[in-house]
mmCIF file of C-alpha atoms and ligand atoms in Angstrom:
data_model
loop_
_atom_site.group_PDB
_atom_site.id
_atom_site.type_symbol
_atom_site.label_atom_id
_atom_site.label_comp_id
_atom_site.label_asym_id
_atom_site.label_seq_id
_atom_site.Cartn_x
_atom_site.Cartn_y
_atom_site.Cartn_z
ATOM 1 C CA UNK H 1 71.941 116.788 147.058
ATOM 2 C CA UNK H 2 75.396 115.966 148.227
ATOM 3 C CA UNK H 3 75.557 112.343 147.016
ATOM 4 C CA UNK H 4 73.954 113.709 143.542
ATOM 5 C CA UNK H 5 76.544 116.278 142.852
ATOM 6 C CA UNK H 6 79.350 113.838 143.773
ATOM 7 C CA UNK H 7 77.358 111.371 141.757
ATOM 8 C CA UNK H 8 77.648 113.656 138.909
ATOM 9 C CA UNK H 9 81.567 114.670 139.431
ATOM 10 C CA UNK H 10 82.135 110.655 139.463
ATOM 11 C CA UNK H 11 80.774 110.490 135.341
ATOM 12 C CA UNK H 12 82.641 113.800 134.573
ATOM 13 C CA UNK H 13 85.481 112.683 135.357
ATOM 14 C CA UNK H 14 85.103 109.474 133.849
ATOM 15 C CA UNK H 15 84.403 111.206 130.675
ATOM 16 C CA UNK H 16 87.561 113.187 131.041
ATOM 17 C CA UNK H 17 89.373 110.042 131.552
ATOM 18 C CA UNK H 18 88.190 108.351 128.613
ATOM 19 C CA UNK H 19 88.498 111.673 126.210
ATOM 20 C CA UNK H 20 92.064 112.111 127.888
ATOM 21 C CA UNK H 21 92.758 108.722 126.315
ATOM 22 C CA UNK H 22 91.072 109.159 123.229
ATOM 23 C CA UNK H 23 93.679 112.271 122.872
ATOM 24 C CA UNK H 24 96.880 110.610 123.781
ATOM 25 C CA UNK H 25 95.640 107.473 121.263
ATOM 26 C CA UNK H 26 95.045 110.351 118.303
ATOM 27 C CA UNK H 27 98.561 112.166 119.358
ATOM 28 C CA UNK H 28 100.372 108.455 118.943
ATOM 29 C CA UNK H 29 98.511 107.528 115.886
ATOM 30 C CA UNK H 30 99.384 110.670 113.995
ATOM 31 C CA UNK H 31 102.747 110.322 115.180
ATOM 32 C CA UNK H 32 102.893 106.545 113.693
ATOM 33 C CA UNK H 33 100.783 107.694 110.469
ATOM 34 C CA UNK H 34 104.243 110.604 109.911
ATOM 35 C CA UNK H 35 106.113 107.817 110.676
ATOM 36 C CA UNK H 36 104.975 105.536 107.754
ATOM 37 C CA UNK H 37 104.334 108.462 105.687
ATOM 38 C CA UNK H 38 107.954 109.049 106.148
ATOM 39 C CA UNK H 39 108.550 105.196 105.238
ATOM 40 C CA UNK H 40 106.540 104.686 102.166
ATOM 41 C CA UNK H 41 107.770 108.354 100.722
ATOM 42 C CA UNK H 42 111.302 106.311 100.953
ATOM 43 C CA UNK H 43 109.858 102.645 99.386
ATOM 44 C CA UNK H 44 108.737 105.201 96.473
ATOM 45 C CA UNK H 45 111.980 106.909 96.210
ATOM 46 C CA UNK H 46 113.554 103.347 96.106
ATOM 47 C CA UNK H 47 111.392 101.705 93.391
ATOM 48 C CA UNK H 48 112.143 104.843 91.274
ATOM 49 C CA UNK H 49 115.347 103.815 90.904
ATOM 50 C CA UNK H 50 114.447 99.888 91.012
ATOM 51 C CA UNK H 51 112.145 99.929 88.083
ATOM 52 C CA UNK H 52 114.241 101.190 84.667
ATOM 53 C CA UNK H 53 116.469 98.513 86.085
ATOM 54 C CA UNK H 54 113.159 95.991 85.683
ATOM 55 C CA UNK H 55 112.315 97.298 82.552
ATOM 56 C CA UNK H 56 115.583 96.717 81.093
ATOM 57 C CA UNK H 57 115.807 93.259 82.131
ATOM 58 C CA UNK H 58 112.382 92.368 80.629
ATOM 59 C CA UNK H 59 112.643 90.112 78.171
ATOM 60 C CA UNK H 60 109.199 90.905 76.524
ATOM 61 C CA UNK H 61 107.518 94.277 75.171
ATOM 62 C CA UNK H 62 104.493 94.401 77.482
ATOM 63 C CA UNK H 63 106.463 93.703 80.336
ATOM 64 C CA UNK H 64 108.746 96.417 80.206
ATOM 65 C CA UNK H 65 105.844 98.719 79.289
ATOM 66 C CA UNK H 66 104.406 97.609 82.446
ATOM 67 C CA UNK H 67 107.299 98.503 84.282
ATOM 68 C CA UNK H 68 107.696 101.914 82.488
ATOM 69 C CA UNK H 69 104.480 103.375 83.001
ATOM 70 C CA UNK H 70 104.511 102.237 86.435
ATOM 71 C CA UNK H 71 107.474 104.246 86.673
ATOM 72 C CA UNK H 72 105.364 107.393 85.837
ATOM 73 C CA UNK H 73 102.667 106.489 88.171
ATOM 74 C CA UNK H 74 105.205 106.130 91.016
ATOM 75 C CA UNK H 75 106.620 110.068 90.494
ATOM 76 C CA UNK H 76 102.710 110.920 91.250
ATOM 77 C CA UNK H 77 102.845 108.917 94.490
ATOM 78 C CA UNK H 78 105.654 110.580 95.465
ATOM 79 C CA UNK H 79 104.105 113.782 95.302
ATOM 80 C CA UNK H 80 100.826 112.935 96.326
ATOM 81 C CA UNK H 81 102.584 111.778 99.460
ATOM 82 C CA UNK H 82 103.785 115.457 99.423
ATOM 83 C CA UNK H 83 100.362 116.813 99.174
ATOM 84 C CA UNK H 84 99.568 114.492 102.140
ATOM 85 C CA UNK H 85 102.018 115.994 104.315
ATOM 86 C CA UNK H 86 100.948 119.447 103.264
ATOM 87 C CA UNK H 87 96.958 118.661 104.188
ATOM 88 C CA UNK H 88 98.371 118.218 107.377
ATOM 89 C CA UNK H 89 100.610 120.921 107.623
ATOM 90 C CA UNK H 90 103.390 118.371 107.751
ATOM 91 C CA UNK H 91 106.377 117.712 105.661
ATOM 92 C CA UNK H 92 107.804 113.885 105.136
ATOM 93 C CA UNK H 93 110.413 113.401 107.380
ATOM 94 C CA UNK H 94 113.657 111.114 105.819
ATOM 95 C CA UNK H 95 113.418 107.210 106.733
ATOM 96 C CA UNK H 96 115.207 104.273 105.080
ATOM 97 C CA UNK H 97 112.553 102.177 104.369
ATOM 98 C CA UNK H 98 114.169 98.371 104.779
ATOM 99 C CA UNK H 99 111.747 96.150 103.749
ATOM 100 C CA UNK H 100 111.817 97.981 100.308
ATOM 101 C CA UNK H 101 115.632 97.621 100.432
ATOM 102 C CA UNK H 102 115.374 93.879 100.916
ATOM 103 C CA UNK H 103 112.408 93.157 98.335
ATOM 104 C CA UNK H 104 114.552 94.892 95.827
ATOM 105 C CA UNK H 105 117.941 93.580 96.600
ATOM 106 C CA UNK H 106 115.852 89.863 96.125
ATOM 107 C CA UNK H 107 114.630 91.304 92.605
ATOM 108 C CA UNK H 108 118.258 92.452 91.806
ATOM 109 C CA UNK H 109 119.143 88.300 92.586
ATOM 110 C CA UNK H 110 116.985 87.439 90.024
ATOM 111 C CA UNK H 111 117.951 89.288 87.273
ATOM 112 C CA UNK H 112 121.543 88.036 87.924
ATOM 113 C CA UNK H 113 120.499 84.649 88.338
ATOM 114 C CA UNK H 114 117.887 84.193 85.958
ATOM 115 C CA UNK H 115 119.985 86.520 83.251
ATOM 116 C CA UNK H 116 119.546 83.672 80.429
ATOM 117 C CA UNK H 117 117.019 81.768 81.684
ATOM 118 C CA UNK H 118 113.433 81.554 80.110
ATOM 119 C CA UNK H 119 111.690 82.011 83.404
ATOM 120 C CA UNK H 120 113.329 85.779 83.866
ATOM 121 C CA UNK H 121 110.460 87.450 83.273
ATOM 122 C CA UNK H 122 108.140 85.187 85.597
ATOM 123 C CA UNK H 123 110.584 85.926 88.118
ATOM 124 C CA UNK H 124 110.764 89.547 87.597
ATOM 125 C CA UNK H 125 106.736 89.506 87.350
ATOM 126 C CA UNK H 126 107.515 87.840 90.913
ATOM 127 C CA UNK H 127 109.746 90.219 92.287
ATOM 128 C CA UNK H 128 107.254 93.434 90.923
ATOM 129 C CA UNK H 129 104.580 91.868 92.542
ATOM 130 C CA UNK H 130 106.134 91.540 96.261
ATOM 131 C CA UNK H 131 106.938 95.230 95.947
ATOM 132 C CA UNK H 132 103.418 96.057 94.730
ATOM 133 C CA UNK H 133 101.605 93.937 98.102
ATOM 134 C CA UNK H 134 104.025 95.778 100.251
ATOM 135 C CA UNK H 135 102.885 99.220 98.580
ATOM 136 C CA UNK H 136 99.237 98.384 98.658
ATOM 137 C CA UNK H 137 99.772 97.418 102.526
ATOM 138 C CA UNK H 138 101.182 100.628 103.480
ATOM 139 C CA UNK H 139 98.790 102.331 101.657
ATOM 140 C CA UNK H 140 95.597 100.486 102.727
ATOM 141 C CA UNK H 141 96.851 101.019 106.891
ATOM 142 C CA UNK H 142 97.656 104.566 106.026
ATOM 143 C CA UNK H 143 93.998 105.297 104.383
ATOM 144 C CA UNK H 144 92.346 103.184 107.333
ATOM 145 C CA UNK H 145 94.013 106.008 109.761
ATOM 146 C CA UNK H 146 93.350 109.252 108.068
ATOM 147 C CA UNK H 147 89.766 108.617 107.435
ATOM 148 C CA UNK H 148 89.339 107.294 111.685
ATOM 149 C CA UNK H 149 91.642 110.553 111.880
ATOM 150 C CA UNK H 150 89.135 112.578 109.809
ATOM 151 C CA UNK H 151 92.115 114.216 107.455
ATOM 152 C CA UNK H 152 89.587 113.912 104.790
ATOM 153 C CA UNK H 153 91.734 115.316 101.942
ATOM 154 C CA UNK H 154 94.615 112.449 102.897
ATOM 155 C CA UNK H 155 92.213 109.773 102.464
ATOM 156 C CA UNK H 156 91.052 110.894 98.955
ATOM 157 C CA UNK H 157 95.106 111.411 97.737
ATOM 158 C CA UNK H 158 96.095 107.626 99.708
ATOM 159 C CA UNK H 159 92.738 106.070 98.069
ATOM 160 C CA UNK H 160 93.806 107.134 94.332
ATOM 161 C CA UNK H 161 97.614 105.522 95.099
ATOM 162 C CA UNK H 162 96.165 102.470 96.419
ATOM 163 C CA UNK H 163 93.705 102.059 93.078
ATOM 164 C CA UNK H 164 96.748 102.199 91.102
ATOM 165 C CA UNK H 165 98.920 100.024 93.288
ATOM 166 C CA UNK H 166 96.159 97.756 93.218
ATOM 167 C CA UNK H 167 96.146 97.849 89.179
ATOM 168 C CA UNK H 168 99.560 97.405 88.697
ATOM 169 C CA UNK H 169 99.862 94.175 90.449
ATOM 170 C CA UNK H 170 96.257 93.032 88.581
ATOM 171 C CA UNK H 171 98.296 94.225 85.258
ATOM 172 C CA UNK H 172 101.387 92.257 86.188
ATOM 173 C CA UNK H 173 98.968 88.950 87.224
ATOM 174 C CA UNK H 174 97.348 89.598 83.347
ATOM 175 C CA UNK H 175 100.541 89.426 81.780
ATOM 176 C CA UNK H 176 101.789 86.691 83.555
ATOM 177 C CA UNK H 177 98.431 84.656 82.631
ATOM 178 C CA UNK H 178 99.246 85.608 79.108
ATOM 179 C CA UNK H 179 102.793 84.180 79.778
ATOM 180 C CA UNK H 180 101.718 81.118 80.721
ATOM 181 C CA UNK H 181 99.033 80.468 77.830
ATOM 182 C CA UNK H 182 101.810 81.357 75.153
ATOM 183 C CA UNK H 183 104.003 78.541 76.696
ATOM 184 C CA UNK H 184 100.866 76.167 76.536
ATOM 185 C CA UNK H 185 99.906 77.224 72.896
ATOM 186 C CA UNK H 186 103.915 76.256 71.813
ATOM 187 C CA UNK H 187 103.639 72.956 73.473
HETATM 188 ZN ZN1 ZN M 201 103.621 103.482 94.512
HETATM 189 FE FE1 FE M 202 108.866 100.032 105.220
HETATM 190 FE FE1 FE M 203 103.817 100.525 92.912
#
């Protein structure tokens, strides 16, 4: 009787153990998931400002239309990031985010180095496209956690920002393609 009851106090406590654990590893990962909320809400803010300066620089119609509409879609990120927060009776707290600051400082470069060169708009296409994996990245890691988190409502808002991520880099590979068959038509 003795040795069973111990026997049986030995698993409990295991199973306290391990579900003590599991807690603290839920507490940290919805601490890291604010954390890059916090980060990407600030790599949105950022490209806000990054792309009418794209646009302008785009030396071709479909390009700057790319950039512009993107533009659009990137206000709804922003607050679907809100809505985020609020499914989890959260707000965003302020982050600089500094890979964003570097990827657009480098597409900045290029559109004072390239100004008058022919290959501007490949390296703006470039430039957009860097920004776009980065986005998609975040994104992707921050959909992974909310659905093993089961905040249900976050995945569904992170998925629909990640499918349009995911076409505006598809759109910017297009019109580079198209780019690059123009130049092989005029040669
Ligand atoms: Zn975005
Ligand atoms: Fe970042
Ligand atoms: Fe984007």
């Amino acid at each position: 009787m003795a040795v069973r009851r111990a026997k049986r106090s030995t698993t409990n406590d295991r199973n306290r153990g391990e579900s003590g654990e599991q807690n603290e590893m839920n507490t940290e990962l919805h601490q890291l998931f604010l954390e890059e909320l916090a980060d990407i809400y600030n790599a949105e803010q950022q490209v806000t400002k990054a792309l009418p300066k794209l646009a302008k620089a785009a030396q071709n119609p479909e390009l700057r239309e790319a950039f512009e509409s993107h533009l659009e879609e990137t206000q709804n990120h922003i607050s679907r990031l809100d809505q985020v927060a609020k499914s989890l009776g959260e707000s965003i707290k302020r982050k600089k985010c500094a890979a964003m600051e570097g990827l657009i400082e480098e597409g900045e470069e290029i559109i004072d180095e390239l100004e008058d060169s022919a290959a501007l708009n490949a390296g703006l296409i470039l430039a957009a496209q860097k920004v776009e994996h980065y986005e998609i990245a975040s994104y992707g890691g921050l959909r992974a956690w909310a659905q093993l988190m089961g905040h249900d409502e976050a995945v569904d808002l992170l998925q629909e920002t990640l499918d349009e991520e995911k076409a505006a880099d598809e759109k910017l590979n297009h019109i580079a393609e198209n780019f690059a068959n123009e130049e092989a038509r005029q040669e």
